XYZ file of C-alpha atoms in Angstrom:
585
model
C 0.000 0.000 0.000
C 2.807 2.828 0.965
C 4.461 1.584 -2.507
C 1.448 2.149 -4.302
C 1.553 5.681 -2.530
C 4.986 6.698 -3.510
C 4.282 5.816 -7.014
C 1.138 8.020 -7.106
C 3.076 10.669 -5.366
C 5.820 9.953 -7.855
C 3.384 9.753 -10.985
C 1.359 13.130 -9.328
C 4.717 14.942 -8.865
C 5.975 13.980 -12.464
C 3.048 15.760 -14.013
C 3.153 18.648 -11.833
C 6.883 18.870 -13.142
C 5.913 18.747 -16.852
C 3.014 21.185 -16.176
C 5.045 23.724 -14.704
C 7.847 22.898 -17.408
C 5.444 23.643 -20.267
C 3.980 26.579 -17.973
C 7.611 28.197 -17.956
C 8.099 27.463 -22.273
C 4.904 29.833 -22.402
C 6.494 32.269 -20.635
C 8.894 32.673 -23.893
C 7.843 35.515 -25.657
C 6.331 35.555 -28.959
C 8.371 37.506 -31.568
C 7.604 39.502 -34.986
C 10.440 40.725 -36.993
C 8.962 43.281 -39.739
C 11.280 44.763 -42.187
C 10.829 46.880 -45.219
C 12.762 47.250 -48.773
C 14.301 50.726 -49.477
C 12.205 52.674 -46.824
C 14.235 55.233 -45.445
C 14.492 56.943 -42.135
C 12.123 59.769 -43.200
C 9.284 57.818 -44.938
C 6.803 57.981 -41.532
C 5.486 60.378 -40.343
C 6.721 59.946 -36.368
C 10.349 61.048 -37.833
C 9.473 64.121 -39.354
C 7.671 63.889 -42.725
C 4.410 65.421 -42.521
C 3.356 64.224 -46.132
C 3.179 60.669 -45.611
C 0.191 59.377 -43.938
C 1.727 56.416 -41.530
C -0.967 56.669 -38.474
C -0.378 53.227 -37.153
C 3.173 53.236 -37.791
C 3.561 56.328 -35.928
C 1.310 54.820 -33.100
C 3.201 51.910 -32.697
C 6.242 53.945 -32.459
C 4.974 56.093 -29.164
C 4.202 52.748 -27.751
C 8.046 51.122 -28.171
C 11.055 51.753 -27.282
C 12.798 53.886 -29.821
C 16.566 53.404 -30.857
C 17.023 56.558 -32.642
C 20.667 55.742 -33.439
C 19.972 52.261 -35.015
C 22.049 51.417 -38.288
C 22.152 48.812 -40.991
C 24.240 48.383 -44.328
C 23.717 50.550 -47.152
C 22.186 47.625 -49.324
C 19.506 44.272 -48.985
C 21.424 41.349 -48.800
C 23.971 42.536 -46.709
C 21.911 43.826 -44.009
C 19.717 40.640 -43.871
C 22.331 38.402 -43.476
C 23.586 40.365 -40.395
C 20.240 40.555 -38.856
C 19.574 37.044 -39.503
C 23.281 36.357 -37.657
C 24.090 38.817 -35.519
C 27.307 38.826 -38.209
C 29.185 41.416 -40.632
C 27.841 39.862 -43.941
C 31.106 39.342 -44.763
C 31.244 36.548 -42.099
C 28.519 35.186 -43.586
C 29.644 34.834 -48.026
C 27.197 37.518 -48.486
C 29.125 40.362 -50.299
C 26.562 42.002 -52.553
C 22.749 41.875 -53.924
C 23.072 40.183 -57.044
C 26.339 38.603 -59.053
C 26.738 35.497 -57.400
C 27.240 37.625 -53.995
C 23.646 37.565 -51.787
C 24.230 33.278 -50.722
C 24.817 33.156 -47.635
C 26.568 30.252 -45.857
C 24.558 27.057 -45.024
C 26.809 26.990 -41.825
C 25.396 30.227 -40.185
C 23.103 30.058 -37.955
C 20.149 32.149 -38.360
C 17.577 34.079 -35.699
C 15.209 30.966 -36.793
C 17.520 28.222 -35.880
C 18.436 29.450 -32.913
C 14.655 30.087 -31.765
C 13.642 26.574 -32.699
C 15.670 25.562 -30.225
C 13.531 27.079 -27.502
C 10.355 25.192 -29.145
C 9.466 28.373 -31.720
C 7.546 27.748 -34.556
C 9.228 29.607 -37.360
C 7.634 31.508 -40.564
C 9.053 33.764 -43.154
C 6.696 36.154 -45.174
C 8.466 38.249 -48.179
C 11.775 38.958 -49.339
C 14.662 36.475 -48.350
C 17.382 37.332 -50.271
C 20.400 35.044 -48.966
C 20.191 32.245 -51.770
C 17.315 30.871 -53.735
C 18.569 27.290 -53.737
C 19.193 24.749 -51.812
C 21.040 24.773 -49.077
C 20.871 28.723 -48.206
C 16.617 28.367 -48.993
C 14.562 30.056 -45.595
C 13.560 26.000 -44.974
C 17.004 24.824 -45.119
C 17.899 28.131 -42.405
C 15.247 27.480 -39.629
C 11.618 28.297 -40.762
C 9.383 26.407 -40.759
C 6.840 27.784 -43.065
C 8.474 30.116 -46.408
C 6.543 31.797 -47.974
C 8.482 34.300 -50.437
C 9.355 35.789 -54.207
C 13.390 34.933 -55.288
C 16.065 37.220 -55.390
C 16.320 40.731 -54.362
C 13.124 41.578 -55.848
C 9.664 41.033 -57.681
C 10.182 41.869 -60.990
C 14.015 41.607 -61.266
C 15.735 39.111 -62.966
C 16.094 36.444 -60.622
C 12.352 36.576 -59.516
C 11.802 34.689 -63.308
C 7.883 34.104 -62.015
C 7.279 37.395 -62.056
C 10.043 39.171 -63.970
C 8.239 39.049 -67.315
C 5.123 40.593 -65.967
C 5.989 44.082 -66.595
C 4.423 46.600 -64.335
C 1.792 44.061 -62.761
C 4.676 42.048 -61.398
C 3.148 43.306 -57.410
C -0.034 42.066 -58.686
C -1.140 38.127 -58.357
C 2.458 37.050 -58.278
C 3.254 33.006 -58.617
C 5.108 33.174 -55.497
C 7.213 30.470 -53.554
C 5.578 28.505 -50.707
C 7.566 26.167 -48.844
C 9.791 25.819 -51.979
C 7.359 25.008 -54.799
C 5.824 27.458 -56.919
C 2.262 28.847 -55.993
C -0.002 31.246 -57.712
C -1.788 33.761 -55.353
C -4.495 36.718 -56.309
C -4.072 40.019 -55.212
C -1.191 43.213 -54.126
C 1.799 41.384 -52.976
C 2.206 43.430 -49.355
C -1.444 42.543 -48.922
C -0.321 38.549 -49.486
C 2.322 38.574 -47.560
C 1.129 40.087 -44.411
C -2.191 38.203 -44.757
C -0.193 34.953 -44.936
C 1.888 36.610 -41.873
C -1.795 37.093 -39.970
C -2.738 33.381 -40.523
C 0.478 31.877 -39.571
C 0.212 33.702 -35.779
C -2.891 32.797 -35.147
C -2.475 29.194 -36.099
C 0.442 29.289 -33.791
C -0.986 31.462 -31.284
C -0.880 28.922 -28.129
C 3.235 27.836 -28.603
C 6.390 30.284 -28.952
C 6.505 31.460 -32.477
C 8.732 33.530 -34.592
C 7.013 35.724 -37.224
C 9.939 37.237 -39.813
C 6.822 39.940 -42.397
C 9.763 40.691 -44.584
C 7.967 43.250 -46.948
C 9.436 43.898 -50.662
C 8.044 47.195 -50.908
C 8.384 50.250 -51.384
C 11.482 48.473 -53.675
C 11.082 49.448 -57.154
C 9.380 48.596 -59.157
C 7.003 51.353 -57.906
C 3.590 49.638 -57.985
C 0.918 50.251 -56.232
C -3.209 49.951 -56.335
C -4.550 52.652 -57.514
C -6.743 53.462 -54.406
C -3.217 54.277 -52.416
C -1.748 55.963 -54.833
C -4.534 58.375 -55.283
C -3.688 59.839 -51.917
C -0.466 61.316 -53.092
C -1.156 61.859 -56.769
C -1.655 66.018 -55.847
C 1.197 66.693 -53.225
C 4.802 67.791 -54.194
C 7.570 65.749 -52.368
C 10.270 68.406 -52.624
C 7.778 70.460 -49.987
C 9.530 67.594 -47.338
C 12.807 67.230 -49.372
C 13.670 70.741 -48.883
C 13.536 70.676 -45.065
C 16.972 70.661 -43.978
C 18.516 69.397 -47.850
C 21.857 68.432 -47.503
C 22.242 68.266 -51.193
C 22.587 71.078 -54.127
C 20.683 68.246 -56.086
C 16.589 69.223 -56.643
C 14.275 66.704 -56.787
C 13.287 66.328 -60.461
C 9.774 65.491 -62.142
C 10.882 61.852 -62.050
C 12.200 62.018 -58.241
C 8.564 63.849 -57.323
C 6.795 60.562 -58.847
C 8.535 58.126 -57.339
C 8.256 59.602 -54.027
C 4.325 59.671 -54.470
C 4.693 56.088 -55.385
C 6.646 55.002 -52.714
C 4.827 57.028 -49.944
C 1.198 55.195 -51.258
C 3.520 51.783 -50.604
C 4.304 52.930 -47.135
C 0.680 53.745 -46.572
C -0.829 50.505 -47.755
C 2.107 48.879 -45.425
C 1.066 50.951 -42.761
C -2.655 49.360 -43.161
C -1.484 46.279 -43.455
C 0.451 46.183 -39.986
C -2.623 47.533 -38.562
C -4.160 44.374 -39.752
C -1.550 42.394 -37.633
C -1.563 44.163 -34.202
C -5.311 43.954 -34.378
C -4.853 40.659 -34.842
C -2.312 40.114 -31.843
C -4.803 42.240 -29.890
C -7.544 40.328 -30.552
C -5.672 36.904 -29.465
C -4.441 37.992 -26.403
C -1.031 37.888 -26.851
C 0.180 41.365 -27.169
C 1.567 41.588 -23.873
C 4.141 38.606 -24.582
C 4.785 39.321 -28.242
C 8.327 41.118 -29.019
C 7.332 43.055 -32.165
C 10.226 45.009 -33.852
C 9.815 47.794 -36.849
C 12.587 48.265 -38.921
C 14.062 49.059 -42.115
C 17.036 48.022 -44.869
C 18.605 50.897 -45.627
C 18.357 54.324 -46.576
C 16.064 55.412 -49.757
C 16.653 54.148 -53.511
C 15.307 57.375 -54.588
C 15.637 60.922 -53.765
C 13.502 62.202 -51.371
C 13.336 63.534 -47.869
C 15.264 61.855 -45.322
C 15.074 64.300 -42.210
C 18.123 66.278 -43.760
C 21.017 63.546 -43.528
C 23.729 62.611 -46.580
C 23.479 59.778 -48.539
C 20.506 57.561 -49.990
C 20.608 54.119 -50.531
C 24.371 52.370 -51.079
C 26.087 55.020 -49.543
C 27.905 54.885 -46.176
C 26.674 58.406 -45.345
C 24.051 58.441 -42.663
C 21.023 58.673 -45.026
C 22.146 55.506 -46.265
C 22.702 53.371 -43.061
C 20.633 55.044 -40.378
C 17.108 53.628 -40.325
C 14.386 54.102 -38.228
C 14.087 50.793 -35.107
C 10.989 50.692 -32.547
C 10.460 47.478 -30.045
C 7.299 46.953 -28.514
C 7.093 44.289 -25.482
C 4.682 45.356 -23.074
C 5.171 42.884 -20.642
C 8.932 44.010 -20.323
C 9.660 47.385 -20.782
C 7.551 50.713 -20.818
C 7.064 52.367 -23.959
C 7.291 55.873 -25.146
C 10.999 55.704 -24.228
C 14.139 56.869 -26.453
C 17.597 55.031 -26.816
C 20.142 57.556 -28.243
C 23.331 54.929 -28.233
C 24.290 53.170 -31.163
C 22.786 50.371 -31.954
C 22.885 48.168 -35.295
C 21.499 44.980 -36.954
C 24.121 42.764 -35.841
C 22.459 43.590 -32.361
C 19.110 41.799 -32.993
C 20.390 38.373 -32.691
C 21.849 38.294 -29.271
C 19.157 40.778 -28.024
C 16.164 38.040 -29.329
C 18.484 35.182 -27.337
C 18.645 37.046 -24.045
C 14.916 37.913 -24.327
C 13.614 34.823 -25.516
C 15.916 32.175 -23.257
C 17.639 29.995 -26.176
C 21.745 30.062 -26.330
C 23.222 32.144 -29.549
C 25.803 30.489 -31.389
C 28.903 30.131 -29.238
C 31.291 28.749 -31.672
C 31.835 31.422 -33.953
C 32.252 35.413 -33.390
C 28.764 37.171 -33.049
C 29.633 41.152 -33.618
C 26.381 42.394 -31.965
C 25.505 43.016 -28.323
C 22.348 42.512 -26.693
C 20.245 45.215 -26.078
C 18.878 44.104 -23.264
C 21.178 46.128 -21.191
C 19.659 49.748 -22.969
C 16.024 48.654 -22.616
C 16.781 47.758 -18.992
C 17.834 51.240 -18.786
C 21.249 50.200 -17.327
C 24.808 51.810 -18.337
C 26.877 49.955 -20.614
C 30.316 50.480 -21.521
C 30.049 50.473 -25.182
C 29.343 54.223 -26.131
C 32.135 54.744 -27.907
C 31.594 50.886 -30.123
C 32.861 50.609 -33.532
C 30.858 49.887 -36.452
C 32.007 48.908 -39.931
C 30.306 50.291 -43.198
C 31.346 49.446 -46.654
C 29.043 48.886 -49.964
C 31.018 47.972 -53.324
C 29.851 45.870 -56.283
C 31.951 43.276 -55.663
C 34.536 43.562 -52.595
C 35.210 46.303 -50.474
C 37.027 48.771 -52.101
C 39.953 50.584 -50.422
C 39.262 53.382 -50.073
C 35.941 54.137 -51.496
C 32.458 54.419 -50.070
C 33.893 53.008 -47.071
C 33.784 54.081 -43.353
C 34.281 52.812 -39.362
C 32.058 55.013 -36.861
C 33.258 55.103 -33.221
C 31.414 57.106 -30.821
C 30.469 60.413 -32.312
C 33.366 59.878 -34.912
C 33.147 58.436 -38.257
C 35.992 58.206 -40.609
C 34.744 57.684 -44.506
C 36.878 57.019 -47.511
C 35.638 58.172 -50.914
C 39.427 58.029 -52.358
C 42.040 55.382 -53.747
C 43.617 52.651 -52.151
C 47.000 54.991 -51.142
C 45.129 58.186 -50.813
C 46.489 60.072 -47.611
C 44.806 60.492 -44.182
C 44.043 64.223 -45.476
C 41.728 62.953 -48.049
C 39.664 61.113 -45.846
C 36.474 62.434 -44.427
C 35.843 62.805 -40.702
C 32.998 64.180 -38.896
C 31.394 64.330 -35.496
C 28.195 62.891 -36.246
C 26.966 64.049 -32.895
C 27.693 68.099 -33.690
C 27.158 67.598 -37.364
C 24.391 64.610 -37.572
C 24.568 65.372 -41.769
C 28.013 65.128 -42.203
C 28.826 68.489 -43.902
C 31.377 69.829 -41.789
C 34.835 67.678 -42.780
C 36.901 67.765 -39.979
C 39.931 65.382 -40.779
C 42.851 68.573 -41.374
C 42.855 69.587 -37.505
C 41.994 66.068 -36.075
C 44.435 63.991 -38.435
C 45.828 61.923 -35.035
C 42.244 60.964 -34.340
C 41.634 60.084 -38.207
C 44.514 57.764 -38.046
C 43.497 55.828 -35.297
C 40.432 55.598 -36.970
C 41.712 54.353 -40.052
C 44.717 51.928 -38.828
C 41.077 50.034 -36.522
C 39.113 50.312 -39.901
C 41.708 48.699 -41.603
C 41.899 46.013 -38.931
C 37.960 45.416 -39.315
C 38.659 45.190 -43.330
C 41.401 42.762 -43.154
C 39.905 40.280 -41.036
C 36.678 40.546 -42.743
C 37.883 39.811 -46.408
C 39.824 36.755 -44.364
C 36.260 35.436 -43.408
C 36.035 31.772 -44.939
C 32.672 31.840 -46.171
C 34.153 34.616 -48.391
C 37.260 33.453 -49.582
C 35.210 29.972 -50.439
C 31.675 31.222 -51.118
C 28.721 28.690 -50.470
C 28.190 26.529 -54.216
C 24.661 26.161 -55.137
C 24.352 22.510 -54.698
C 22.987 20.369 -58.058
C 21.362 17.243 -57.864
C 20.460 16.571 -54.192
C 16.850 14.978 -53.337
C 15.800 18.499 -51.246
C 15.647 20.222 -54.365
C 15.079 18.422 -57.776
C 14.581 20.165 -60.075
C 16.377 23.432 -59.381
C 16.626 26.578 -61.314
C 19.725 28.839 -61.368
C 18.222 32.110 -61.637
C 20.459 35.644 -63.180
C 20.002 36.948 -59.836
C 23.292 34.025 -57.909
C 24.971 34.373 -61.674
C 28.631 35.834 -61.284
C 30.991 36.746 -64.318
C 30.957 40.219 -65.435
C 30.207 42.912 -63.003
C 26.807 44.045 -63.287
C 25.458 41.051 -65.127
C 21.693 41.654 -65.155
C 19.462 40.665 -68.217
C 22.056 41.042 -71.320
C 21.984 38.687 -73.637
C 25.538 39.050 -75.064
C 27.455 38.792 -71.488
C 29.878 36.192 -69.887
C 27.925 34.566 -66.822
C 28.337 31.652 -64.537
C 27.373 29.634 -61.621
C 29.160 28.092 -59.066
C 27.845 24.815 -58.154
C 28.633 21.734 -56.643
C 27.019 18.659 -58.582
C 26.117 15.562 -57.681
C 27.563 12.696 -60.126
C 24.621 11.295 -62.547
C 22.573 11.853 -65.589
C 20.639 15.246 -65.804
C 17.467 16.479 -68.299
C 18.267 20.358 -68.420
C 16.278 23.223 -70.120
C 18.371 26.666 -70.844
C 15.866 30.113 -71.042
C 16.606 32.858 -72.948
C 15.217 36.548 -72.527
C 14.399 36.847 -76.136
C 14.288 33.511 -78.996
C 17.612 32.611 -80.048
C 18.050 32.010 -83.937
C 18.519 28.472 -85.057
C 21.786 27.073 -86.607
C 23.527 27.850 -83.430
C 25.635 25.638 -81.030
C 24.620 25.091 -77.141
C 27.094 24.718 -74.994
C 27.940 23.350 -71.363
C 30.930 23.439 -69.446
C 31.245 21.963 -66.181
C 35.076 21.547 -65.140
C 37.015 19.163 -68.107
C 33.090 18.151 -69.482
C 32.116 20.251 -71.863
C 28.670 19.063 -73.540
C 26.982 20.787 -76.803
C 24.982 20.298 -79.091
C 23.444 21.939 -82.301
C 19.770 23.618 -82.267
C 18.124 23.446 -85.577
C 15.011 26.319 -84.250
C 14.485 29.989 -83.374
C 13.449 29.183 -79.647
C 13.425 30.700 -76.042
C 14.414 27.378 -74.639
C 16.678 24.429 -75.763
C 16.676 21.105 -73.762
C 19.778 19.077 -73.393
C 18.265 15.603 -72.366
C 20.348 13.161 -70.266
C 23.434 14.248 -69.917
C 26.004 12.399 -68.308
C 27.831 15.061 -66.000
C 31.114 14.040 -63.108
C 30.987 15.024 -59.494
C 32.145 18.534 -59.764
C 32.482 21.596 -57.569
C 33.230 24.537 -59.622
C 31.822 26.881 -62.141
C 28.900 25.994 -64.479
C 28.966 28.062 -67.615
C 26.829 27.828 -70.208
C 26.240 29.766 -73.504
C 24.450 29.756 -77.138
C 27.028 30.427 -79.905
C 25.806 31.903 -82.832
C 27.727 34.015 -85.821
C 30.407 34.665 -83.358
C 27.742 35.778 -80.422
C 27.751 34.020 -77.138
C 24.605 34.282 -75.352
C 23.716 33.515 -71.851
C 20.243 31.854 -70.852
C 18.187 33.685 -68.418
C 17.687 30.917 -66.444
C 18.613 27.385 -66.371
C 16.707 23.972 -65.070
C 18.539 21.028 -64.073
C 17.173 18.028 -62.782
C 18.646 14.771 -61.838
C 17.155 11.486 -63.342
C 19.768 8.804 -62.540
């Protein structure tokens, strides 16, 4: 009889155990990661443009903590692998936004691995941007549901489901769900952040991780009409002009686009109302981490509360973006954070807060926040922070630049250009960076520059740079596959020429393949097709004016290297737009 106690006690105090175990997983808060493409700091309304209409935006804004000194890099792919890592994206293989350059490394670990380790359900909802093939896809890097266009864009070259749609590429998009094509009706930001709404409250009673990953207000500049009727009447340069830091005027074209993009904004802004009604509405707000960022700095000209630089520049317009957290349960809103803060931050900020362990085995460059929203001193006010943006690598010493406290150092020069032809400025007495200060601080500049070069040289050491991640050919998690323009390298720039030298690099599993090549426009017949993969070189002769040849069961080796193929005609050598591979023995 007292044994059959103890084992009730035993059995009684087992499930009490569990219960309380799964009572402190709840306790891990919810989190929603929303981004946008090419909004800059002064597209809302909260940071000083009183043309846009941003309501909840600007709402949501006096209800979070604000970092108001929160940077990124000056371009997509770059600043989405370091938010995804906590990592410079040089770390990561990720060196550019198109030309073989935006894959990042299958061996990073991303903000969704590490959360499904704390039991998160993970889900992505827009732009991805750090490889398009297997293994660098969203469901090979943690998430658990993908739902996303390719490349850096809708309606760019690698996004070949929508690319040839013109100016209705936004509109009922084939899109990519969970890695297989899927055709959806309606505005893209409306698909995506309905998609975004369905996935949280289907995961509503377990931990989940939410990345609404918006592609607009990227151009193209499309938009339904009913938003962009808002804007069609104002003038832009009414906003531009407050506190220009450029002789440049906005032009006729400028003034467009900035009606354009401000009616993508808007419709964004609706849309995010849709999801924080929806949290409201569950009950979760209070234990949901929701962060509101951005990329970069504007594509376009237009008002950017007075700083330098738009998009792809290393000046503060470019780089300083706009950063709100809202966790109610934590920390009180309505609250500003002037310290520098960055990307690489979000990472080991989202570990502390959510209980999992970041990645220990490599170097994370970020710090956790936690510190600054706990309103606690920290000893990193005077922290560095690397900027670069190049085509290809970083350049020395052009559009390049360290910040350290209210110091930043920026080369615009040549590689053995002297310290006096640097730029330096206190970004804290001169927030636009018009006031060059290097010729009476040139001991302070050269500090600056022997730590930046530091920074440069062990970042171009990084190994997933020196041997960037191959697209891998012929495995079971993704067959067929489709190399798309946007992962092509070759010449600089490649884009959607027809008469260019372009490549792949791949690694490729040993058997017989059935492969289609695409062209942008029909290629004429009595031409040669061509395939070169290491010492096999296949071709064959194409007797039709077609868009797209088929090579049928060819016999290729193991090979990790550079796939090149190309259509030879009169002396022409012509790159497909796309090409299909898949592995049938």
């Amino acid at each position: 009889m007292i044994f059959k106690l103890k084992s009730a006690c035993i059995v009684i105090i087992t499930a009490l155990m569990a219960f309380s175990a799964h009572a402190q997983e709840k306790k891990r808060p919810n989190v929603i990661l929303i981004i946008t493409d090419d909004q800059g700091y002064g597209d809302l309304g909260i940071t000083g443009n009183d043309q846009i209409k941003t309501p909840v935006l600007d709402q949501f804004a006096k209800e979070s903590v604000r970092l108001n000194n929160f940077y990124v890099s000056p371009v997509c792919a770059p600043t989405r692998s370091s938010l995804m890592t906590g990592r410079y994206s040089l770390r990561t293989g990720v060196r550019d936004t198109y030309n073989g350059g935006a894959i990042m490394a299958a061996n990073e670990v991303t903000i969704a691995e590490m959360l499904k380790q704390g039991g998160y359900r993970t889900g992505i909802f827009g732009k991805w941007h750090l490889g398009d093939n297997y293994p660098s896809r969203p469901n090979d890097q943690g998430f658990d549901e993908s739902l996303i266009h390719l490349s850096g864009g809708m309606g760019q070259v690698g996004d070949f489901t929508t690319y040839f749609e013109g100016d209705r590429s936004y509109f009922d998009p084939v899109l990519w769900h969970n890695g297989e094509q899927q055709k959806y009706t309606g505005y893209c930001s409306d698909i995506f952040a309905d998609n975004a709404v369905q996935f949280i409250e289907q995961n509503k009673e377990q931990p989940f991780f939410c990345y609404l990953s918006f592609n607009a207000p990227h151009t193209p500049l499309q938009v339904p009409d009913t938003y962009y009727q808002k804007y069609k009447d104002i003038d832009p340069s009414i906003a531009f002009e407050k506190n220009n830091s450029t002789s440049r005027a906005m032009s006729e074209k400028d003034k467009e686009d900035a009606r354009k993009v401000y009616a993508m904004v808007t419709n964004i802004d609706d849309n995010i109302g849709k999801l924080l009604k929806k949290v409201g509405t569950l009950g979760i707000a209070e234990d949901t981490i929701i962060i509101f960022m951005t990329d970069n700095g504007p594509q376009q000209l237009r008002y950017v509360g007075g700083m330098r630089g738009l998009k792809g520049s290393v000046y503060r317009g470019g780089v300083r973006v706009p950063f709100f957290l809202r966790y109610p349960s934590q920390f009180k809103g309505n609250k500003d954070i002037e310290t520098t803060s960055a990307h690489i931050d979000v990472l080991p900020t989202l570990a502390q807060l959510c209980k999992v362990e970041a990645p220990s085995d490599r170097k994370i460059d970020g710090k956790s926040l936690l510190p600054l929203l706990e309103d606690k001193k920290v000893g990193w006010a005077n922290r560095s922070l690397f900027f670069y943006w190049a085509r290809r690598y970083p350049e020395l010493y052009h559009n390049i630049a360290l910040q350290k406290g209210e110091h930043k150092l920026v080369g615009q020069t040549n590689y053995n250009a002297s310290i006096a032809d640097f730029g330096l400025f206190n970004i804290k007495n001169d927030p636009n960076e018009q006031q060059n200060i290097v010729r009476e601080n040139q001991d302070l500049a050269v500090d600056l520059k022997k730590e930046m070069d530091a920074v440069y040289h062990e970042l171009i050491a990084s190994e997933n740079l020196v041997n960037p991640p191959p697209i891998v050919v012929g495995n079971d998690a993704e067959n067929p596959l489709i190399l798309n323009r946007n992962d092509a390298s070759g010449e600089r720039g490649i884009w959607n020429q027809e008469e260019v030298y372009g490549k792949w690099e791949v690694e490729i599993a040993p058997g017989n393949y059935n492969i289609k090549f695409k062209f942008v426009k029909p290629v004429e017949a009595s031409g040669r097709m061509f395939l070169e993969t290491g010492t096999v070189v296949s071709q064959m002769k194409n007797e039709t004016k077609t868009d797209v040849i088929e090579m049928q069961n060819v016999a290729l080796p193991k090979m990790k290297g550079s796939l090149v193929p190309f259509y030879m005609w009169k002396g022409k050598r012509i790159f497909p737009f796309w090409v299909e591979m898949e592995k049938i023995k």
